[in-house]
């Protein structure tokens, strides 16, 4: 049996009105149905395809039109139906040579051979298939023409009548649609979709009595369908009737020649002019609003076919009506009464839940093909809304490696019942097998949401997210794994990542720009790692204690480890970081030097000062900064002021941030726009006040410090010596930027940063230096992030040059609205006349670029 083009529809909807309503239907979408048919063919169940879908015949529209034009073929649909028999290689695709051969045979055939096709069932099937193809291409005229020709060849084809009814209902021809559905049911009373469609159609046209009867019958095919139940309930007490004879007959809006109508009536043998004109409305194939002779003739032939089948139906009903009397006369039971009872018993035997259990057992026994064969006949009817049936069918398809069809089936199952974790897991597994990691993660996360102890889903999700750098979903899924299995093999790696996230290690965050805003803060992550580690004295314990701000405990663990392995430079560096976090910069510096000496790394010599400032190798002079003379903000630089500043710029806290910048001049540096290079501040000059102890010798202090490092790890180092050493790192970074060695400069700034946790002025300078290095490395997100870290230290004192540089970074990132805001904010904050001019020019350029970006976006 061929399936209708509109099967299965949302009951009462037309072919054009079914989109987006699948959740209200007892049937499945065309896409799912097509996938089902393809799956059956691939699985070797080709004999069942007739119960699912008529296969498509592919061809090139351009090639077809060229062949038709070359051979002067006028009957396009007839030729295309004929050409379906020319698929020599059986691949369901008509090549150009196959179309050429078909055209030659078509031209050689005598004209009467076309009429002889009425005896060939294959031609009817081809026309039905052609109609389906046209409908999929939204060619309703071509589809209706194909179905009308199928009816002309075989008026008893119920599928052709059903599809004609669907198309006429879409064209608002209620009378024609009702007639087509009724003829379909007269031919085949068990056509389920026609029964449901006519029930809703009858209610809309006001025939409540007939609608009630058809709804009751349709519910036998689709038990419990809410739409049919509503129709039944609304029409149960009405009793209003609207016979077809009282429905208005459509009159054509197209023009026509009355003489041609009379000639057509005479030629075809139809005397109902009104019926011909009403039918001709749908035969204006060239859409020129005029009915030509051939179009009128086509309409008359359709009327003749309708009258023919109606006469056959009337004669059949007349014979059946006489049968009961004959049966009573001989006192034998009538088959007319027994047949419905037998059907009801048969329907009652089918228990879809039992079938699903049987199919599940078949799959477990390695028989997915048998399971699919068992379920497939019911998926369009009683199992249309049975999630379990579709889920098991999808599982069978997956085991047969029919992945795309399995995905369609499982998605339909989950749309019916989204609370089945196994369905989401199976769907995710298929996506993962096809390499669609994003969809796979979504499915696994949904599986864990509906089933919190779903270990397999959590493990697979954790592995994918780890490989792809999806930190947020990795942490959530791995937490689920370790909650279910605390000693799972993923535990150690998870602890390491937690600690590195808490520390802000770049090797964990290479694939993302900063920690996602939904992740906990570093100390919470570190504490979570400590909870998993338990008691102990390992490197992970010490690092986690430091990240959790428990510096005392961290130092204790590091010292314990040094007692066991005092020659390991890694332990000394860990102790140094913990001491820096605790504020003991002097001892931390000593530990750094101890680690360097154990590793054989030479450190820059401490800046020397006798009675005059030192003379460094780099162009910039390095002196001890005056921490006590830092510029104080005019307003309280608390959270309120930071929020005000961010809001004034129109920026959000979770996006990549900006900060103040002190940038040395880099000649001929390239950028996105000619004038978007960083504004240059005055060269950084860190001045030192007169020493409080004039006789203090920095050279001697440096020598003493080196000696102390070599002798003992517990001796303190003079703070001024440490400060000068770290200023040397900073000054070296500034010089390297001037030399264009940006990676090396970045390393120097990172080396100097931990030693100035209490010095706001130096922190700002170092962070600005990092931002500048990132800018010239064209790593603009990290550049903006470093600027912002510096900005938060003194948000009320942000300079215009800083804001200009932030705008330049945003412009390089093509975030033009944010760039414009930064440039605008920079103008009233101390820029010189030339710098103001540059800022305004940048605003103009960014505006032009943003408009162009908007135009491109609209064109997409």
Coordinates of N, CA and C in Angstrom, one line a residue, residues 156-360:
X156 N -10.1 3.9 -8.5 CA -10.2 3.1 -7.2 C -9.0 3.2 -6.3
X157 N -8.1 4.1 -6.7 CA -6.8 4.3 -5.9 C -7.2 5.2 -4.7
X158 N -7.4 4.7 -3.5 CA -7.8 5.5 -2.3 C -6.7 6.5 -1.9
X159 N -5.4 6.1 -2.1 CA -4.3 7.0 -1.7 C -4.3 8.3 -2.6
X160 N -4.6 8.1 -3.9 CA -4.7 9.3 -4.7 C -5.8 10.2 -4.3
X161 N -6.9 9.6 -3.9 CA -8.1 10.5 -3.5 C -7.7 11.2 -2.2
X162 N -7.0 10.4 -1.3 CA -6.7 11.1 0.0 C -5.8 12.3 -0.2
X163 N -4.7 12.1 -1.0 CA -3.8 13.1 -1.2 C -4.4 14.3 -2.0
X164 N -5.4 14.0 -2.9 CA -6.1 15.1 -3.5 C -6.9 15.9 -2.5
X165 N -7.5 15.2 -1.5 CA -8.3 15.9 -0.5 C -7.4 16.8 0.4
X166 N -6.2 16.3 0.7 CA -5.2 17.1 1.5 C -4.9 18.4 0.7
X167 N -4.6 18.3 -0.6 CA -4.3 19.5 -1.4 C -5.4 20.4 -1.5
X168 N -6.6 19.9 -1.8 CA -7.8 20.8 -1.9 C -8.1 21.5 -0.6
X169 N -7.9 20.8 0.5 CA -8.2 21.5 1.8 C -7.1 22.6 2.0
X170 N -5.9 22.4 1.5 CA -4.9 23.4 1.6 C -5.3 24.6 0.7
X171 N -6.0 24.4 -0.4 CA -6.5 25.5 -1.2 C -7.8 26.0 -0.8
X172 N -8.3 25.7 0.3 CA -9.6 26.2 0.9 C -10.8 25.7 0.1
X173 N -10.7 24.6 -0.6 CA -11.8 24.1 -1.3 C -12.4 23.0 -0.4
X174 N -13.3 23.4 0.6 CA -13.8 22.5 1.5 C -14.7 21.4 0.9
X175 N -15.5 21.8 -0.1 CA -16.4 20.9 -0.7 C -15.6 19.8 -1.5
X176 N -14.6 20.3 -2.2 CA -13.8 19.3 -3.0 C -13.0 18.4 -2.1
X177 N -12.5 18.9 -1.0 CA -11.7 18.1 0.0 C -12.6 17.1 0.6
X178 N -13.8 17.5 1.0 CA -14.8 16.5 1.6 C -15.1 15.4 0.7
X179 N -15.4 15.8 -0.6 CA -15.7 14.8 -1.6 C -14.6 13.8 -1.8
X180 N -13.3 14.3 -1.8 CA -12.2 13.4 -2.0 C -12.0 12.5 -0.8
X181 N -12.0 13.0 0.4 CA -11.9 12.2 1.6 C -13.0 11.1 1.6
X182 N -14.2 11.5 1.3 CA -15.3 10.6 1.4 C -15.2 9.4 0.4
X183 N -14.7 9.8 -0.9 CA -14.5 8.7 -1.9 C -13.4 7.8 -1.4
X184 N -12.3 8.4 -0.8 CA -11.2 7.6 -0.3 C -11.8 6.6 0.7
X185 N -12.7 7.0 1.6 CA -13.2 6.1 2.7 C -14.2 5.1 2.1
X186 N -14.9 5.5 1.0 CA -15.8 4.6 0.4 C -15.0 3.5 -0.2
X187 N -13.9 3.8 -0.8 CA -13.0 2.8 -1.4 C -12.3 1.9 -0.3
X188 N -11.8 2.6 0.7 CA -11.1 1.9 1.8 C -11.6 2.5 3.1
X189 N -12.6 1.9 3.8 CA -13.1 2.4 5.0 C -12.0 2.4 6.2
X190 N -10.9 1.7 6.0 CA -9.9 1.6 7.1 C -8.7 2.6 6.8
X191 N -8.9 3.6 6.0 CA -7.9 4.6 5.8 C -7.9 5.5 7.0
X192 N -6.9 5.3 7.9 CA -6.9 6.0 9.2 C -6.7 7.5 9.0
X193 N -5.7 8.0 8.3 CA -5.5 9.4 8.2 C -6.7 10.1 7.5
X194 N -7.3 9.5 6.5 CA -8.5 10.1 5.9 C -9.7 10.2 6.9
X195 N -9.8 9.2 7.7 CA -10.9 9.3 8.8 C -10.7 10.4 9.7
X196 N -9.4 10.6 10.2 CA -9.1 11.7 11.1 C -9.3 13.1 10.5
X197 N -8.8 13.2 9.2 CA -8.9 14.5 8.6 C -10.3 14.9 8.3
X198 N -11.1 14.0 7.8 CA -12.5 14.4 7.5 C -13.3 14.7 8.8
X199 N -12.9 14.1 9.9 CA -13.6 14.4 11.1 C -13.4 15.9 11.5
X200 N -12.2 16.3 11.4 CA -11.9 17.8 11.8 C -12.5 18.7 10.7
X201 N -12.4 18.2 9.4 CA -13.0 19.1 8.3 C -14.5 19.2 8.5
X202 N -15.2 18.2 8.8 CA -16.6 18.2 9.0 C -17.0 19.2 10.1
X203 N -16.2 19.1 11.2 CA -16.5 20.1 12.3 C -16.4 21.5 11.8
X204 N -15.4 21.8 11.1 CA -15.1 23.2 10.6 C -16.2 23.7 9.7
X205 N -16.8 22.8 8.9 CA -17.8 23.3 7.9 C -19.2 23.2 8.6
X206 N -19.3 22.7 9.8 CA -20.6 22.8 10.5 C -21.4 21.5 10.5
X207 N -20.9 20.4 10.0 CA -21.6 19.1 10.0 C -21.2 18.4 11.3
X208 N -21.7 18.8 12.4 CA -21.3 18.2 13.7 C -21.7 16.8 13.8
X209 N -22.8 16.4 13.3 CA -23.3 15.0 13.5 C -22.3 14.1 12.7
X210 N -22.0 14.4 11.5 CA -21.0 13.6 10.8 C -19.7 13.6 11.4
X211 N -19.3 14.8 11.9 CA -18.0 14.9 12.5 C -17.9 14.0 13.8
X212 N -18.9 13.9 14.5 CA -18.9 13.1 15.7 C -18.7 11.6 15.3
X213 N -19.5 11.2 14.3 CA -19.4 9.8 13.8 C -17.9 9.5 13.4
X214 N -17.3 10.4 12.6 CA -16.0 10.1 12.1 C -15.0 10.2 13.2
X215 N -15.2 11.1 14.2 CA -14.2 11.1 15.3 C -14.2 9.8 16.1
X216 N -15.4 9.3 16.3 CA -15.5 8.0 17.0 C -14.8 6.9 16.3
X217 N -14.9 6.9 15.0 CA -14.3 5.9 14.2 C -12.8 6.1 14.1
X218 N -12.3 7.4 14.1 CA -10.9 7.7 14.0 C -10.2 7.3 15.3
X219 N -11.0 7.4 16.4 CA -10.4 7.0 17.7 C -10.1 5.5 17.8
X220 N -10.7 4.7 17.0 CA -10.4 3.3 16.9 C -9.0 3.1 16.3
X221 N -8.6 4.0 15.4 CA -7.3 3.9 14.9 C -6.2 4.6 15.7
X222 N -6.6 5.7 16.4 CA -5.7 6.5 17.2 C -6.3 6.6 18.6
X223 N -6.3 5.6 19.4 CA -6.9 5.7 20.8 C -6.3 6.8 21.6
X224 N -7.2 7.5 22.2 CA -6.8 8.6 23.2 C -6.2 9.8 22.6
X225 N -6.3 10.0 21.2 CA -5.7 11.2 20.6 C -6.5 12.4 21.1
X226 N -5.8 13.4 21.7 CA -6.5 14.6 22.3 C -7.4 15.4 21.3
X227 N -6.9 15.6 20.1 CA -7.6 16.4 19.2 C -8.9 15.7 18.7
X228 N -8.8 14.4 18.5 CA -10.0 13.7 18.1 C -11.0 13.6 19.3
X229 N -10.5 13.5 20.5 CA -11.4 13.5 21.7 C -12.1 14.8 21.8
X230 N -11.4 15.9 21.5 CA -12.0 17.2 21.6 C -13.1 17.3 20.6
X231 N -12.9 16.9 19.3 CA -13.9 16.9 18.3 C -15.1 16.1 18.7
X232 N -14.9 14.9 19.2 CA -16.0 14.1 19.7 C -16.8 14.7 20.8
X233 N -16.1 15.3 21.8 CA -16.8 15.9 22.9 C -17.6 17.2 22.4
X234 N -17.0 18.0 21.6 CA -17.7 19.2 21.1 C -18.9 18.9 20.3
X235 N -18.9 17.8 19.5 CA -20.0 17.5 18.6 C -21.0 16.5 19.1
X236 N -20.7 16.0 20.3 CA -21.6 14.9 20.8 C -23.0 15.2 20.9
X237 N -23.3 16.4 21.4 CA -24.7 16.8 21.7 C -25.3 17.7 20.6
X238 N -24.6 18.0 19.6 CA -25.0 19.0 18.6 C -26.1 18.5 17.7
X239 N -25.8 17.5 16.9 CA -26.7 16.9 15.9 C -26.9 17.7 14.7
X240 N -26.2 18.8 14.5 CA -26.3 19.7 13.3 C -25.7 19.0 12.1
X241 N -26.4 19.0 11.0 CA -26.0 18.4 9.8 C -25.8 19.4 8.7
X242 N -24.8 19.1 7.8 CA -24.5 19.9 6.7 C -24.2 19.0 5.5
X243 N -25.2 18.6 4.8 CA -25.0 17.7 3.7 C -24.2 18.4 2.6
X244 N -23.5 17.6 1.8 CA -22.6 18.1 0.8 C -23.4 18.9 -0.2
X245 N -24.6 18.5 -0.5 CA -25.4 19.2 -1.5 C -25.7 20.7 -1.1
X246 N -25.7 21.0 0.2 CA -25.9 22.3 0.6 C -24.7 23.2 0.7
X247 N -23.5 22.6 0.5 CA -22.3 23.4 0.5 C -22.1 24.1 -0.8
X248 N -21.6 25.4 -0.7 CA -21.5 26.2 -1.9 C -20.5 25.6 -2.9
X249 N -20.8 25.8 -4.2 CA -19.9 25.3 -5.2 C -19.1 26.5 -5.7
X250 N -17.8 26.3 -5.7 CA -16.9 27.4 -6.1 C -17.0 27.7 -7.6
X251 N -16.9 29.0 -7.9 CA -16.9 29.5 -9.2 C -15.6 30.0 -9.6
X252 N -15.1 29.7 -10.8 CA -13.8 30.1 -11.2 C -13.6 31.6 -11.2
X253 N -12.4 32.0 -10.8 CA -12.0 33.4 -10.9 C -11.3 33.7 -12.2
X254 N -10.9 32.6 -12.9 CA -10.2 32.8 -14.1 C -11.2 33.0 -15.3
X255 N -10.7 33.5 -16.3 CA -11.6 33.7 -17.5 C -11.5 32.4 -18.3
X256 N -12.5 32.3 -19.2 CA -12.6 31.1 -20.1 C -13.6 31.4 -21.2
X257 N -13.5 30.5 -22.2 CA -14.4 30.7 -23.4 C -15.5 29.6 -23.2
X258 N -16.7 30.1 -23.2 CA -17.9 29.3 -23.1 C -18.0 28.2 -24.2
X259 N -17.6 28.6 -25.4 CA -17.6 27.7 -26.5 C -16.7 26.5 -26.2
X260 N -15.5 26.8 -25.7 CA -14.5 25.7 -25.4 C -15.1 24.8 -24.3
X261 N -15.8 25.4 -23.3 CA -16.4 24.5 -22.3 C -17.4 23.6 -22.9
X262 N -18.2 24.1 -23.8 CA -19.2 23.2 -24.4 C -18.5 22.1 -25.3
X263 N -17.5 22.5 -25.9 CA -16.8 21.5 -26.8 C -16.1 20.4 -25.9
X264 N -15.6 20.8 -24.7 CA -15.0 19.9 -23.8 C -16.0 18.9 -23.3
X265 N -17.2 19.5 -22.9 CA -18.2 18.6 -22.3 C -18.7 17.6 -23.4
X266 N -18.7 18.0 -24.6 CA -19.1 17.0 -25.7 C -18.0 16.0 -25.9
X267 N -16.8 16.4 -25.9 CA -15.7 15.5 -26.1 C -15.5 14.5 -25.0
X268 N -15.6 14.9 -23.8 CA -15.3 14.0 -22.6 C -16.6 13.3 -22.3
X269 N -17.8 13.8 -22.6 CA -19.0 13.1 -22.3 C -19.5 13.5 -20.9
X270 N -19.3 14.7 -20.4 CA -19.8 15.1 -19.1 C -20.7 16.3 -19.4
X271 N -21.9 16.3 -18.8 CA -22.9 17.3 -19.0 C -23.0 18.3 -17.8
X272 N -22.2 18.1 -16.8 CA -22.3 19.0 -15.6 C -21.3 20.1 -15.7
X273 N -21.8 21.2 -16.3 CA -20.9 22.3 -16.6 C -20.4 23.0 -15.3
X274 N -21.3 23.1 -14.3 CA -21.0 23.7 -13.0 C -19.8 22.9 -12.3
X275 N -19.9 21.6 -12.4 CA -18.8 20.8 -11.8 C -17.5 20.9 -12.5
X276 N -17.6 21.0 -13.8 CA -16.4 21.2 -14.6 C -15.7 22.5 -14.3
X277 N -16.5 23.6 -14.2 CA -15.9 24.9 -13.9 C -15.3 25.0 -12.5
X278 N -16.0 24.3 -11.5 CA -15.5 24.3 -10.2 C -14.2 23.5 -10.1
X279 N -14.1 22.4 -10.8 CA -12.9 21.7 -10.8 C -11.8 22.4 -11.6
X280 N -12.1 23.2 -12.6 CA -11.1 23.8 -13.4 C -10.3 24.9 -12.7
X281 N -10.9 25.3 -11.5 CA -10.1 26.3 -10.7 C -8.7 25.8 -10.4
X282 N -8.6 24.5 -10.2 CA -7.4 23.9 -9.7 C -6.5 23.4 -10.9
X283 N -6.9 23.7 -12.1 CA -6.2 23.2 -13.3 C -5.5 24.3 -14.1
X284 N -5.5 25.5 -13.6 CA -4.8 26.6 -14.2 C -3.3 26.5 -14.0
X285 N -2.7 25.5 -14.7 CA -1.3 25.1 -14.5 C -0.3 26.2 -14.8
X286 N -0.6 27.1 -15.8 CA 0.3 28.2 -16.1 C 0.1 29.4 -15.3
X287 N -1.0 29.4 -14.4 CA -1.3 30.5 -13.5 C -1.4 31.9 -14.3
X288 N -2.0 31.8 -15.5 CA -2.2 33.0 -16.2 C -3.6 33.6 -16.1
X289 N -4.4 33.0 -15.2 CA -5.8 33.5 -14.9 C -6.7 33.3 -16.1
X290 N -6.4 32.4 -17.0 CA -7.3 32.0 -18.1 C -7.2 30.5 -18.3
X291 N -8.4 30.0 -18.4 CA -8.5 28.5 -18.6 C -8.5 28.2 -20.1
X292 N -7.4 27.6 -20.5 CA -7.3 27.2 -21.9 C -8.1 25.9 -22.1
X293 N -8.1 25.5 -23.4 CA -8.9 24.3 -23.7 C -8.4 23.0 -23.0
X294 N -7.0 22.8 -23.0 CA -6.5 21.6 -22.4 C -6.7 21.6 -20.9
X295 N -6.7 22.8 -20.3 CA -7.0 22.9 -18.8 C -8.4 22.6 -18.5
X296 N -9.3 23.0 -19.4 CA -10.8 22.7 -19.2 C -11.0 21.2 -19.4
X297 N -10.3 20.7 -20.4 CA -10.4 19.2 -20.7 C -9.9 18.4 -19.5
X298 N -8.8 18.8 -18.9 CA -8.3 18.1 -17.8 C -9.3 18.1 -16.6
X299 N -9.9 19.3 -16.4 CA -10.9 19.3 -15.4 C -12.1 18.4 -15.7
X300 N -12.5 18.4 -16.9 CA -13.7 17.6 -17.3 C -13.3 16.1 -17.1
X301 N -12.1 15.7 -17.4 CA -11.7 14.3 -17.2 C -11.7 13.9 -15.7
X302 N -11.3 14.9 -14.9 CA -11.4 14.6 -13.4 C -12.8 14.5 -13.0
X303 N -13.7 15.3 -13.5 CA -15.1 15.2 -13.1 C -15.7 13.8 -13.6
X304 N -15.3 13.4 -14.8 CA -15.7 12.1 -15.3 C -15.2 11.0 -14.4
X305 N -14.0 11.0 -14.0 CA -13.4 10.0 -13.1 C -14.2 10.0 -11.8
X306 N -14.5 11.1 -11.3 CA -15.3 11.2 -10.0 C -16.7 10.6 -10.2
X307 N -17.3 10.9 -11.3 CA -18.6 10.3 -11.5 C -18.6 8.8 -11.7
X308 N -17.5 8.4 -12.3 CA -17.3 6.9 -12.6 C -17.2 6.2 -11.2
X309 N -16.3 6.7 -10.4 CA -16.1 5.9 -9.1 C -17.3 6.0 -8.2
X310 N -18.0 7.2 -8.3 CA -19.2 7.3 -7.4 C -20.3 6.4 -7.9
X311 N -20.4 6.1 -9.2 CA -21.3 5.2 -9.7 C -21.0 3.8 -9.3
X312 N -19.7 3.4 -9.3 CA -19.3 2.1 -8.9 C -19.6 1.9 -7.4
X313 N -19.3 3.0 -6.6 CA -19.6 2.9 -5.1 C -21.1 2.7 -4.9
X314 N -21.9 3.5 -5.6 CA -23.4 3.3 -5.4 C -23.9 1.9 -5.8
X315 N -23.3 1.4 -6.9 CA -23.7 0.0 -7.3 C -23.3 -1.0 -6.2
X316 N -22.1 -0.8 -5.7 CA -21.6 -1.7 -4.6 C -22.5 -1.7 -3.4
X317 N -22.8 -0.4 -3.0 CA -23.7 -0.3 -1.8 C -25.0 -0.8 -2.0
X318 N -25.5 -0.8 -3.3 CA -26.8 -1.3 -3.6 C -26.8 -2.8 -3.4
X319 N -25.7 -3.5 -3.9 CA -25.6 -4.9 -3.8 C -25.5 -5.3 -2.3
X320 N -24.7 -4.6 -1.6 CA -24.5 -4.9 -0.1 C -25.8 -4.8 0.6
X321 N -26.6 -3.8 0.3 CA -27.8 -3.5 1.0 C -28.8 -4.7 0.9
X322 N -28.7 -5.4 -0.2 CA -29.6 -6.5 -0.4 C -29.2 -7.8 0.2
X323 N -27.9 -7.9 0.6 CA -27.3 -9.1 1.1 C -28.0 -9.5 2.5
X324 N -28.3 -8.7 3.4 CA -28.8 -9.1 4.7 C -30.2 -9.9 4.5
X325 N -31.0 -9.4 3.6 CA -32.3 -10.1 3.4 C -32.1 -11.5 2.9
X326 N -31.1 -11.6 2.0 CA -30.9 -13.0 1.4 C -30.4 -13.9 2.5
X327 N -29.5 -13.4 3.4 CA -28.9 -14.2 4.5 C -30.0 -14.6 5.5
X328 N -30.9 -13.7 5.8 CA -32.0 -14.0 6.7 C -32.9 -15.0 6.2
X329 N -33.2 -15.0 4.9 CA -34.1 -15.9 4.2 C -33.6 -17.3 4.4
X330 N -32.3 -17.5 4.4 CA -31.8 -18.9 4.5 C -31.3 -19.2 6.0
X331 N -31.6 -18.2 6.9 CA -31.3 -18.4 8.3 C -29.9 -18.6 8.6
X332 N -29.0 -17.9 7.9 CA -27.6 -18.0 8.1 C -27.1 -16.6 8.6
X333 N -26.0 -16.6 9.5 CA -25.5 -15.4 10.0 C -24.9 -14.5 8.9
X334 N -25.0 -13.2 9.0 CA -24.5 -12.3 8.0 C -23.1 -12.0 8.3
X335 N -22.2 -12.0 7.3 CA -20.8 -11.6 7.4 C -20.7 -10.2 7.7
X336 N -21.7 -9.4 7.3 CA -21.6 -7.9 7.5 C -21.6 -7.6 9.0
X337 N -22.3 -8.4 9.8 CA -22.3 -8.1 11.2 C -21.0 -8.7 11.9
X338 N -20.6 -9.8 11.4 CA -19.5 -10.5 12.1 C -18.1 -9.8 11.9
X339 N -18.0 -9.2 10.7 CA -16.7 -8.6 10.3 C -16.2 -7.6 11.3
X340 N -17.0 -6.5 11.7 CA -16.5 -5.5 12.7 C -16.1 -6.2 14.0
X341 N -16.8 -7.2 14.5 CA -16.5 -7.8 15.7 C -15.1 -8.5 15.6
X342 N -14.8 -9.1 14.5 CA -13.6 -9.8 14.3 C -12.4 -8.7 14.3
X343 N -12.7 -7.6 13.7 CA -11.7 -6.5 13.7 C -11.4 -6.0 15.1
X344 N -12.5 -5.8 15.9 CA -12.3 -5.3 17.2 C -11.5 -6.3 18.1
X345 N -11.7 -7.6 17.9 CA -11.0 -8.5 18.7 C -9.5 -8.5 18.3
X346 N -9.3 -8.3 17.0 CA -7.9 -8.3 16.5 C -7.2 -7.1 17.1
X347 N -7.9 -5.9 17.1 CA -7.3 -4.7 17.6 C -7.0 -4.8 19.1
X348 N -7.9 -5.5 19.8 CA -7.7 -5.7 21.2 C -6.5 -6.5 21.6
X349 N -6.1 -7.4 20.7 CA -5.0 -8.3 20.9 C -3.7 -7.6 20.9
X350 N -3.6 -6.5 20.1 CA -2.3 -5.8 19.9 C -2.1 -4.9 21.2
X351 N -1.0 -5.3 21.9 CA -0.6 -4.6 23.1 C 0.8 -4.0 22.8
X352 N 0.9 -2.7 22.6 CA 2.1 -2.2 22.1 C 3.2 -2.3 23.2
X353 N 2.8 -2.3 24.5 CA 3.8 -2.5 25.6 C 4.4 -3.9 25.5
X354 N 3.6 -4.9 25.2 CA 4.1 -6.2 25.0 C 5.1 -6.3 23.9
X355 N 4.7 -5.7 22.8 CA 5.6 -5.7 21.6 C 6.9 -5.0 21.9
X356 N 6.9 -3.9 22.7 CA 8.1 -3.2 23.0 C 9.0 -4.1 23.9
X357 N 8.4 -4.9 24.8 CA 9.2 -5.8 25.6 C 9.8 -6.9 24.8
X358 N 9.0 -7.4 23.8 CA 9.6 -8.4 22.9 C 10.7 -7.9 22.1
X359 N 10.6 -6.7 21.6 CA 11.6 -6.1 20.7 C 12.9 -5.8 21.6
X360 N 12.7 -5.4 22.8 CA 13.8 -5.2 23.7 C 14.6 -6.5 23.9

